[in-house]
CSV table of C-alpha atoms and ligand atoms in Angstrom, one decimal:
chain,number,residue,atom,x,y,z
M,1,MET,CA,-37.3,-19.8,18.8
M,2,ALA,CA,-39.6,-20.3,21.8
M,3,SER,CA,-39.2,-23.7,23.5
M,4,SER,CA,-42.1,-25.9,22.9
M,5,ASN,CA,-43.9,-29.1,23.7
M,6,ARG,CA,-44.7,-29.6,20.1
M,7,SER,CA,-42.4,-32.1,18.4
M,8,LEU,CA,-41.8,-32.1,14.7
M,9,LEU,CA,-39.8,-34.4,12.5
M,10,VAL,CA,-38.6,-32.9,9.2
M,11,LEU,CA,-37.7,-35.3,6.4
M,12,PRO,CA,-36.6,-33.2,3.4
M,13,GLY,CA,-35.8,-36.2,1.2
M,14,ASP,CA,-34.5,-35.9,-2.4
M,15,GLY,CA,-34.5,-33.6,-5.4
M,16,ILE,CA,-36.4,-30.4,-4.8
M,17,GLY,CA,-37.5,-31.7,-1.3
M,18,PRO,CA,-34.6,-30.0,0.5
M,19,GLU,CA,-34.9,-26.9,-1.6
M,20,VAL,CA,-38.6,-26.3,-0.8
M,21,MET,CA,-38.1,-27.3,2.8
M,22,ASN,CA,-35.5,-24.6,3.2
M,23,GLU,CA,-38.2,-22.0,2.4
M,24,VAL,CA,-40.6,-23.6,4.9
M,25,ARG,CA,-37.9,-23.3,7.6
M,26,LYS,CA,-38.1,-19.5,7.1
M,27,VAL,CA,-41.8,-19.6,7.8
M,28,ILE,CA,-41.3,-21.9,10.8
M,29,ALA,CA,-38.7,-19.4,12.2
M,30,TRP,CA,-41.1,-16.5,11.6
M,31,MET,CA,-43.9,-18.3,13.5
M,32,GLY,CA,-41.5,-19.0,16.4
M,33,LYS,CA,-40.4,-15.4,16.5
M,34,LYS,CA,-43.6,-13.5,15.8
M,35,ARG,CA,-46.4,-15.8,17.1
M,36,ALA,CA,-44.5,-17.8,19.7
M,37,VAL,CA,-45.4,-21.0,17.8
M,38,GLY,CA,-42.2,-23.1,18.3
M,39,PHE,CA,-41.4,-26.7,17.7
M,40,ASP,CA,-38.8,-29.1,19.0
M,41,ILE,CA,-37.5,-30.0,15.5
M,42,ALA,CA,-35.7,-33.3,14.7
M,43,GLU,CA,-34.5,-33.9,11.2
M,44,ASP,CA,-33.5,-37.1,9.3
M,45,LEU,CA,-32.9,-38.6,5.9
M,46,VAL,CA,-35.4,-40.4,3.8
M,47,GLY,CA,-35.5,-41.9,0.3
M,48,GLY,CA,-32.4,-41.8,-1.9
M,49,SER,CA,-30.4,-39.6,0.4
M,50,SER,CA,-30.9,-42.2,3.2
M,51,LEU,CA,-30.1,-45.0,0.8
M,52,ASP,CA,-26.8,-43.3,0.0
M,53,ALA,CA,-25.9,-42.8,3.6
M,54,HIS,CA,-27.3,-45.9,5.3
M,55,ASP,CA,-28.2,-48.4,2.5
M,56,THR,CA,-31.9,-48.2,3.4
M,57,PRO,CA,-34.6,-45.7,2.3
M,58,LEU,CA,-35.6,-45.2,6.0
M,59,THR,CA,-33.5,-46.3,9.0
M,60,ASP,CA,-35.2,-47.8,12.1
M,61,ALA,CA,-34.0,-44.8,14.1
M,62,ALA,CA,-35.8,-42.4,11.7
M,63,MET,CA,-38.9,-44.5,11.8
M,64,ALA,CA,-38.8,-44.4,15.6
M,65,LYS,CA,-38.5,-40.6,15.5
M,66,ALA,CA,-41.5,-40.4,13.2
M,67,LEU,CA,-43.6,-42.6,15.6
M,68,GLN,CA,-42.6,-40.3,18.5
M,69,ALA,CA,-43.2,-37.0,16.8
M,70,ASP,CA,-46.5,-35.0,17.0
M,71,ALA,CA,-46.2,-34.5,13.2
M,72,VAL,CA,-43.9,-35.3,10.3
M,73,LEU,CA,-43.2,-32.8,7.6
M,74,PHE,CA,-42.1,-34.6,4.5
M,75,GLY,CA,-40.4,-33.3,1.3
M,76,SER,CA,-40.2,-35.7,-1.6
M,77,VAL,CA,-38.3,-38.8,-2.5
M,78,GLY,CA,-36.9,-40.4,-5.7
M,79,GLY,CA,-34.9,-39.6,-8.7
M,80,PRO,CA,-33.0,-41.2,-11.6
M,81,LYS,CA,-30.0,-41.9,-9.5
M,82,TRP,CA,-31.9,-44.6,-7.6
M,83,ASP,CA,-34.1,-45.9,-10.4
M,84,THR,CA,-32.1,-49.1,-10.6
M,85,ALA,CA,-32.2,-49.7,-6.8
M,86,ASP,CA,-33.4,-53.0,-5.7
M,87,PHE,CA,-37.3,-53.0,-5.2
M,88,THR,CA,-37.1,-53.2,-1.4
M,89,LYS,CA,-34.6,-50.3,-1.4
M,90,LYS,CA,-36.4,-47.9,-3.7
M,91,PRO,CA,-36.7,-44.4,-2.3
M,92,GLU,CA,-40.5,-44.7,-2.3
M,93,ARG,CA,-40.3,-47.6,0.1
M,94,GLY,CA,-39.3,-45.1,2.8
M,95,LEU,CA,-42.5,-43.2,2.4
M,96,LEU,CA,-44.6,-46.4,2.2
M,97,ARG,CA,-43.0,-47.7,5.5
M,98,LEU,CA,-43.9,-44.4,7.2
M,99,ARG,CA,-47.5,-44.6,6.0
M,100,LYS,CA,-47.8,-48.3,7.1
M,101,GLU,CA,-46.1,-48.1,10.5
M,102,MET,CA,-47.8,-44.9,11.4
M,103,ASP,CA,-51.1,-46.4,10.2
M,104,LEU,CA,-52.0,-43.3,8.2
M,105,PHE,CA,-55.4,-44.4,6.9
M,106,ALA,CA,-56.9,-41.0,6.0
M,107,ASN,CA,-55.3,-39.0,3.2
M,108,LEU,CA,-56.6,-35.4,3.0
M,109,ARG,CA,-56.1,-33.6,-0.3
M,110,PRO,CA,-57.5,-30.1,-0.5
M,111,ALA,CA,-58.2,-28.7,-4.0
M,112,LYS,CA,-58.3,-24.9,-3.5
M,113,VAL,CA,-58.2,-22.4,-6.3
M,114,PHE,CA,-56.4,-19.1,-5.6
M,115,ASP,CA,-58.0,-16.2,-7.3
M,116,ALA,CA,-54.8,-15.1,-8.8
M,117,LEU,CA,-54.3,-18.5,-10.5
M,118,VAL,CA,-57.8,-19.0,-11.7
M,119,ASP,CA,-56.5,-19.0,-15.3
M,120,ALA,CA,-54.1,-21.9,-14.6
M,121,SER,CA,-57.0,-24.3,-14.4
M,122,SER,CA,-57.9,-26.2,-17.5
M,123,LEU,CA,-61.5,-25.5,-16.7
M,124,LYS,CA,-63.3,-22.2,-17.3
M,125,PRO,CA,-62.7,-19.5,-14.6
M,126,GLU,CA,-66.4,-19.3,-13.8
M,127,ILE,CA,-66.4,-23.1,-12.9
M,128,VAL,CA,-63.4,-23.0,-10.6
M,129,ARG,CA,-63.2,-19.5,-9.1
M,130,GLY,CA,-63.3,-19.7,-5.3
M,131,LEU,CA,-63.2,-23.5,-5.3
M,132,ASP,CA,-62.3,-25.1,-2.0
M,133,ILE,CA,-63.0,-28.8,-1.6
M,134,MET,CA,-61.4,-31.5,0.4
M,135,ILE,CA,-61.0,-35.1,-0.8
M,136,ILE,CA,-60.4,-37.8,1.8
M,137,ARG,CA,-59.0,-41.0,0.5
M,138,GLU,CA,-58.8,-44.2,2.5
M,139,LEU,CA,-55.1,-45.0,2.3
M,140,THR,CA,-54.3,-48.3,3.9
M,141,SER,CA,-56.9,-50.9,2.7
M,142,GLY,CA,-59.0,-51.7,-0.3
M,143,VAL,CA,-57.9,-53.2,-3.6
M,144,TYR,CA,-54.2,-52.1,-3.4
M,145,PHE,CA,-53.7,-54.4,-0.4
M,146,GLY,CA,-56.5,-57.0,-0.5
M,147,GLU,CA,-55.5,-60.7,-0.6
M,148,PRO,CA,-55.5,-62.9,-2.7
M,149,ARG,CA,-53.9,-61.0,-5.5
M,150,GLY,CA,-51.4,-62.1,-8.2
M,151,ILE,CA,-50.9,-63.3,-11.8
M,152,VAL,CA,-51.4,-67.0,-12.5
M,153,ASP,CA,-51.2,-69.3,-15.5
M,154,LEU,CA,-54.5,-70.8,-16.7
M,155,PRO,CA,-54.9,-74.3,-18.1
M,156,ASP,CA,-55.9,-72.9,-21.5
M,157,GLY,CA,-52.5,-71.1,-21.8
M,158,GLN,CA,-53.8,-67.7,-20.9
M,159,ARG,CA,-52.6,-65.7,-17.9
M,160,MET,CA,-54.9,-64.1,-15.3
M,161,GLY,CA,-54.3,-61.2,-13.1
M,162,PHE,CA,-56.5,-60.6,-10.1
M,163,ASP,CA,-56.8,-58.3,-7.1
M,164,THR,CA,-59.2,-58.3,-4.1
M,165,GLN,CA,-61.2,-55.3,-3.2
M,166,ARG,CA,-62.0,-55.6,0.5
M,167,TYR,CA,-63.1,-53.3,3.4
M,168,THR,CA,-64.2,-54.0,6.9
M,169,SER,CA,-66.8,-52.0,8.6
M,170,GLY,CA,-64.2,-50.6,11.0
M,171,GLU,CA,-62.0,-49.4,8.2
M,172,ILE,CA,-65.0,-47.6,6.6
M,173,ARG,CA,-66.2,-46.1,9.8
M,174,ARG,CA,-62.9,-44.6,10.9
M,175,VAL,CA,-62.3,-42.8,7.6
M,176,CYS,CA,-65.9,-41.6,7.4
M,177,ALA,CA,-65.5,-40.3,10.9
M,178,VAL,CA,-62.6,-38.1,9.8
M,179,ALA,CA,-64.7,-36.8,7.0
M,180,PHE,CA,-67.6,-35.9,9.3
M,181,GLU,CA,-65.3,-34.2,11.8
M,182,LEU,CA,-63.6,-32.2,9.2
M,183,ALA,CA,-66.9,-31.2,7.5
M,184,ARG,CA,-68.0,-29.7,10.9
M,185,LYS,CA,-65.1,-27.3,10.6
M,186,ARG,CA,-65.9,-26.4,7.0
M,187,LYS,CA,-69.3,-26.2,5.2
M,188,ASN,CA,-70.8,-29.2,7.1
M,189,LYS,CA,-71.4,-31.3,4.0
M,190,VAL,CA,-70.0,-34.8,3.2
M,191,CYS,CA,-70.3,-36.6,-0.1
M,192,SER,CA,-69.5,-40.3,0.3
M,193,SER,CA,-68.6,-42.1,-2.9
M,194,GLU,CA,-68.4,-45.8,-4.0
M,195,LYS,CA,-70.0,-48.1,-6.5
M,196,ALA,CA,-72.8,-49.6,-4.5
M,197,ASN,CA,-74.6,-50.4,-7.7
M,198,VAL,CA,-72.1,-53.0,-8.8
M,199,MET,CA,-69.7,-53.8,-5.8
M,200,HIS,CA,-70.3,-55.4,-2.5
M,201,THR,CA,-67.7,-53.2,-0.8
M,202,GLY,CA,-69.7,-50.3,-2.2
M,203,VAL,CA,-72.9,-51.6,-0.6
M,204,LEU,CA,-71.1,-52.0,2.8
M,205,TRP,CA,-69.4,-48.6,2.5
M,206,ARG,CA,-72.8,-46.9,1.9
M,207,GLN,CA,-74.5,-48.8,4.8
M,208,GLU,CA,-71.7,-48.0,7.2
M,209,ALA,CA,-71.4,-44.4,6.3
M,210,THR,CA,-75.2,-44.0,6.7
M,211,LYS,CA,-75.2,-45.8,10.0
M,212,LEU,CA,-72.3,-43.8,11.5
M,213,HIS,CA,-74.0,-40.6,10.3
M,214,ALA,CA,-77.3,-41.5,12.0
M,215,GLU,CA,-75.4,-42.5,15.2
M,216,SER,CA,-73.1,-39.5,15.7
M,217,TYR,CA,-73.2,-36.9,12.9
M,218,LYS,CA,-76.8,-36.0,12.1
M,219,ASP,CA,-75.9,-32.3,12.1
M,220,VAL,CA,-73.7,-32.9,9.0
M,221,THR,CA,-75.4,-33.2,5.6
M,222,LEU,CA,-74.5,-36.5,4.0
M,223,GLU,CA,-75.1,-37.5,0.4
M,224,HIS,CA,-73.9,-40.5,-1.5
M,225,MET,CA,-72.7,-40.5,-5.1
M,226,TYR,CA,-71.4,-43.3,-7.4
M,227,ALA,CA,-67.7,-42.7,-8.1
M,228,ASP,CA,-68.3,-42.5,-11.9
M,229,ALA,CA,-70.9,-39.8,-11.4
M,230,LEU,CA,-68.6,-38.0,-9.0
M,231,ALA,CA,-65.8,-38.0,-11.6
M,232,MET,CA,-68.2,-36.2,-14.0
M,233,GLN,CA,-69.7,-33.8,-11.4
M,234,LEU,CA,-66.2,-32.8,-10.3
M,235,VAL,CA,-65.6,-31.2,-13.7
M,236,ARG,CA,-69.2,-30.1,-14.4
M,237,TRP,CA,-69.8,-28.2,-11.2
M,238,PRO,CA,-67.2,-28.8,-8.4
M,239,HIS,CA,-68.7,-26.1,-6.2
M,240,GLN,CA,-71.5,-28.5,-5.1
M,241,PHE,CA,-68.9,-30.3,-2.9
M,242,ASP,CA,-67.3,-29.6,0.4
M,243,VAL,CA,-65.8,-32.8,1.8
M,244,ILE,CA,-65.7,-36.0,-0.3
M,245,VAL,CA,-64.8,-39.3,1.3
M,246,THR,CA,-64.0,-42.4,-0.7
M,247,ASP,CA,-62.0,-45.6,-0.9
M,248,ASN,CA,-58.3,-46.1,-1.8
M,249,LEU,CA,-58.8,-46.8,-5.5
M,250,PHE,CA,-61.5,-44.3,-6.3
M,251,GLY,CA,-59.7,-41.7,-4.1
M,252,ASP,CA,-56.4,-42.2,-6.0
M,253,ILE,CA,-58.1,-41.3,-9.2
M,254,LEU,CA,-60.6,-38.6,-8.0
M,255,SER,CA,-58.0,-36.7,-5.9
M,256,ASP,CA,-55.7,-36.4,-9.0
M,257,GLU,CA,-58.7,-35.2,-11.0
M,258,ALA,CA,-59.6,-32.7,-8.4
M,259,SER,CA,-56.0,-31.4,-8.1
M,260,MET,CA,-56.0,-30.6,-11.8
M,261,LEU,CA,-59.0,-28.3,-11.2
M,262,THR,CA,-56.5,-26.0,-9.5
M,263,GLY,CA,-53.6,-25.8,-12.0
M,264,SER,CA,-50.2,-26.7,-10.7
M,265,LEU,CA,-48.6,-29.6,-8.8
M,266,GLY,CA,-46.3,-27.0,-7.1
M,267,MET,CA,-49.4,-25.6,-5.2
M,268,LEU,CA,-50.9,-28.7,-3.7
M,269,PRO,CA,-50.4,-29.9,-0.1
M,270,SER,CA,-51.7,-33.1,1.6
M,271,ALA,CA,-52.0,-34.6,5.0
M,272,SER,CA,-52.2,-38.2,6.1
M,273,LEU,CA,-53.7,-38.9,9.4
M,274,GLY,CA,-53.8,-42.0,11.7
M,275,ALA,CA,-56.1,-43.0,14.5
M,276,PRO,CA,-56.3,-40.8,17.6
M,277,ASP,CA,-54.5,-42.2,20.7
M,278,ALA,CA,-55.8,-42.0,24.3
M,279,THR,CA,-54.9,-38.3,24.4
M,280,GLY,CA,-56.7,-37.6,21.1
M,281,ARG,CA,-53.4,-37.1,19.3
M,282,ARG,CA,-53.3,-38.5,15.8
M,283,LYS,CA,-50.1,-39.6,14.1
M,284,ALA,CA,-49.8,-37.4,11.0
M,285,LEU,CA,-47.6,-36.8,8.0
M,286,TYR,CA,-47.8,-33.7,5.8
M,287,GLU,CA,-46.3,-33.5,2.3
M,288,PRO,CA,-46.8,-31.8,-1.0
M,289,ILE,CA,-48.4,-34.0,-3.6
M,290,HIS,CA,-45.6,-33.3,-6.1
M,291,GLY,CA,-42.5,-35.6,-6.4
M,292,SER,CA,-38.8,-34.7,-6.4
M,293,ALA,CA,-38.9,-33.1,-9.8
M,294,PRO,CA,-35.5,-34.2,-11.0
M,295,ASP,CA,-35.8,-32.0,-14.1
M,296,ILE,CA,-35.6,-28.8,-12.1
M,297,ALA,CA,-33.8,-30.1,-8.9
M,298,GLY,CA,-30.8,-28.0,-7.8
M,299,LYS,CA,-31.7,-25.1,-10.1
M,300,GLY,CA,-33.6,-23.0,-7.6
M,301,LEU,CA,-36.7,-23.1,-9.8
M,302,ALA,CA,-39.1,-25.2,-7.6
M,303,ASN,CA,-42.2,-23.7,-6.2
M,304,PRO,CA,-42.1,-23.9,-2.4
M,305,ILE,CA,-45.9,-23.1,-1.9
M,306,ALA,CA,-47.1,-26.8,-1.8
M,307,GLU,CA,-44.6,-27.6,1.0
M,308,THR,CA,-45.5,-24.3,2.8
M,309,LEU,CA,-49.3,-25.1,2.5
M,310,SER,CA,-48.5,-28.6,3.9
M,311,TYR,CA,-46.9,-26.9,6.9
M,312,ALA,CA,-50.1,-24.8,7.2
M,313,MET,CA,-52.2,-27.9,7.2
M,314,MET,CA,-50.0,-29.3,10.0
M,315,LEU,CA,-50.6,-26.2,12.1
M,316,ARG,CA,-54.4,-26.6,11.5
M,317,TYR,CA,-54.8,-30.4,11.9
M,318,SER,CA,-52.1,-31.5,14.3
M,319,PHE,CA,-51.8,-28.4,16.6
M,320,ASP,CA,-55.2,-26.8,16.3
M,321,LEU,CA,-53.6,-23.6,15.3
M,322,GLY,CA,-56.2,-22.5,12.7
M,323,THR,CA,-55.5,-18.8,13.0
M,324,GLU,CA,-51.8,-19.3,12.3
M,325,ALA,CA,-52.7,-21.6,9.4
M,326,ASP,CA,-55.0,-18.9,8.0
M,327,ILE,CA,-52.2,-16.3,8.3
M,328,VAL,CA,-49.8,-18.5,6.2
M,329,GLU,CA,-52.5,-19.2,3.6
M,330,LYS,CA,-53.5,-15.6,3.4
M,331,ALA,CA,-49.8,-14.5,3.0
M,332,ILE,CA,-49.5,-17.0,0.1
M,333,GLU,CA,-52.7,-15.7,-1.5
M,334,ASN,CA,-51.4,-12.1,-1.2
M,335,VAL,CA,-48.0,-12.9,-2.7
M,336,LEU,CA,-49.8,-14.5,-5.7
M,337,ALA,CA,-52.1,-11.6,-6.0
M,338,ALA,CA,-49.0,-9.3,-6.1
M,339,GLY,CA,-47.8,-11.2,-9.1
M,340,TYR,CA,-45.0,-13.4,-7.7
M,341,ARG,CA,-44.7,-16.6,-9.8
M,342,THR,CA,-42.3,-19.5,-10.0
M,343,GLY,CA,-42.0,-21.0,-13.5
M,344,ASP,CA,-44.7,-23.6,-13.0
M,345,ILE,CA,-47.4,-21.0,-12.3
M,346,LEU,CA,-46.4,-18.4,-14.9
M,347,GLY,CA,-49.1,-19.8,-17.1
M,348,GLY,CA,-49.4,-21.1,-20.7
M,349,GLY,CA,-45.7,-21.6,-21.4
M,350,ILE,CA,-44.9,-17.8,-21.4
M,351,ASP,CA,-41.3,-16.8,-20.8
M,352,ALA,CA,-40.1,-14.4,-18.1
M,353,LYS,CA,-40.1,-11.4,-20.5
M,354,ALA,CA,-43.7,-11.9,-21.5
M,355,ALA,CA,-44.6,-12.5,-17.9
M,356,ILE,CA,-43.0,-9.2,-16.8
M,357,ALA,CA,-44.9,-7.4,-19.6
M,358,LYS,CA,-48.1,-8.8,-18.1
M,359,GLY,CA,-47.2,-7.3,-14.7
M,360,LEU,CA,-46.1,-10.6,-13.2
M,361,LYS,CA,-42.9,-11.1,-11.1
M,362,PRO,CA,-41.1,-14.3,-12.2
M,363,VAL,CA,-39.1,-15.6,-9.2
M,364,GLY,CA,-37.1,-18.6,-8.1
M,365,THR,CA,-37.5,-20.8,-5.0
M,366,GLN,CA,-35.8,-18.6,-2.5
M,367,GLU,CA,-37.3,-15.4,-3.8
M,368,MET,CA,-40.8,-16.9,-3.4
M,369,GLY,CA,-40.0,-18.0,0.2
M,370,ASP,CA,-38.7,-14.6,1.0
M,371,ALA,CA,-41.7,-12.9,-0.5
M,372,ILE,CA,-44.0,-15.0,1.7
M,373,VAL,CA,-42.0,-14.1,4.8
M,374,LYS,CA,-42.0,-10.5,3.8
M,375,GLU,CA,-45.8,-10.6,3.4
M,376,LEU,CA,-46.2,-12.3,6.8
M,377,ASP,CA,-44.2,-9.4,8.3
M,378,ARG,CA,-46.4,-6.8,6.5
M,379,MET,CA,-49.6,-8.5,7.6
M,380,VAL,CA,-48.9,-9.1,11.2
D,401,NAD,P1,-43.0,-34.8,-10.1
D,401,NAD,O1,-44.1,-34.3,-9.3
D,401,NAD,O2,-41.6,-34.8,-9.4
D,401,NAD,O3,-42.8,-33.8,-11.3
D,401,NAD,C1,-43.8,-33.7,-12.4
D,401,NAD,C2,-43.6,-32.3,-13.1
D,401,NAD,O4,-44.0,-31.2,-12.3
D,401,NAD,C3,-42.1,-32.0,-13.4
D,401,NAD,O5,-42.0,-31.3,-14.7
D,401,NAD,C4,-41.7,-31.1,-12.3
D,401,NAD,O6,-40.6,-30.2,-12.7
D,401,NAD,C5,-43.0,-30.3,-12.0
D,401,NAD,N1,-43.0,-30.0,-10.6
D,401,NAD,C6,-43.3,-30.8,-9.5
D,401,NAD,N2,-43.2,-30.2,-8.4
D,401,NAD,C7,-42.9,-28.9,-8.7
D,401,NAD,C8,-42.7,-27.7,-7.9
D,401,NAD,N3,-42.8,-27.7,-6.5
D,401,NAD,N4,-42.4,-26.6,-8.5
D,401,NAD,C9,-42.3,-26.5,-9.8
D,401,NAD,N5,-42.5,-27.6,-10.7
D,401,NAD,C10,-42.8,-28.8,-10.1
D,401,NAD,O7,-43.3,-36.2,-10.7
D,401,NAD,P2,-42.5,-37.2,-11.6
D,401,NAD,O8,-41.6,-36.4,-12.5
D,401,NAD,O9,-43.5,-38.2,-12.1
D,401,NAD,O10,-41.5,-37.9,-10.5
D,401,NAD,C11,-40.2,-37.5,-10.3
D,401,NAD,C12,-39.7,-38.4,-9.1
D,401,NAD,O11,-40.4,-38.1,-7.9
D,401,NAD,C13,-39.8,-39.9,-9.4
D,401,NAD,O12,-38.6,-40.5,-8.8
D,401,NAD,C14,-41.0,-40.3,-8.6
D,401,NAD,O13,-41.0,-41.6,-8.2
D,401,NAD,C15,-40.9,-39.4,-7.4
D,401,NAD,N6,-42.2,-39.1,-6.8
D,401,NAD,C16,-42.2,-38.9,-5.4
D,401,NAD,C17,-43.3,-38.6,-4.7
D,401,NAD,C18,-43.2,-38.4,-3.2
D,401,NAD,O14,-42.2,-38.2,-2.7
D,401,NAD,N7,-44.4,-38.4,-2.5
D,401,NAD,C19,-44.5,-38.3,-5.4
D,401,NAD,C20,-44.5,-38.5,-6.8
D,401,NAD,C21,-43.4,-38.8,-7.5
């Protein structure tokens, strides 16, 4: 592979993480050979595999590598083997530490419907065909982190749980700036969402988004929508949206809702970005939205497309290699159009025999990876 000044840390993790990452390695190797897009690749453990080897879900050394790398490509963590681990050692703590110390405040979740899978959506094909929206969720503040929070005993014998929803203007502005920048590379439209009708953080969010837009992004169309209305509009007519930006809590819910417009967990990538440094480089972590899928781990059944699309997002957002990202996405689209399907995207619980009768090609993890590389070879 061509030597490079692009550094990448690969953290395959647990369960199906290493299996799908193996398929991405084939695409990485292809990019190095055919498009001279090489990386200096470091690799380390995270989650349960790190716990087994080092008694911690992420070592300081792995954390240091992540802070140094231009980008981190992450698999998935967790599994029943570690369910009883001490809270501070749970596999997920490894991912949370990465997000926190890299200050990854903007979580990008595309919801894109591939034509070949339009029937996998629970919505009617005419509602979701051609859909391509991006949800940006604020990831490091809001009600999941605000203090005070807790559960206390009340004098009347009841208990009370409470959390604090809080946002500073700086936190709102930096995530809205990511949304505006991204919209400029897409359809130039941002929908900012909160509950300004009933929440002070919502009022501030709307004011700051409006102010930032007027200061620096007048060329982008900005609209505001209450989060409950947005939840409804997402299933009524999702095509009206391009980039959606919202807070941590609403983003958690709305991005899951949007992902279901597209069908399968095995198809969905994500990116988490930090603030740009003096050279304009943002810390960044790319990962599929699915977990470690213990029910199918080790069986060669996992769909490697979400991880491969996460790699494509990395090319686009960390390395400005939009053409190469387009090539990978197009190869995946073609492979799906040619009928290749892992079990999760066969559709409606049909078995392999019925799938073949429908002209589909049921495949496992490796065959799907190979089909993508073969298609890349054919295309380029
Ligand atoms: P999951 O995403 O692992 O699996 C949910 C269902 O989707 C399963 O039936 C699984 O087989 C299927 N699935 C997921 N990815 C797939 C793929 N690529 N190809 C084919 N099928 C796929 O969620 P879960 O079952 O709730 O969690 C399992 C473990 O993963 C838990 O330990 C959980 O804590 C962890 N988890 C980790 C992450 C992460 O690493 N970011 C995210 C979610 C869950």
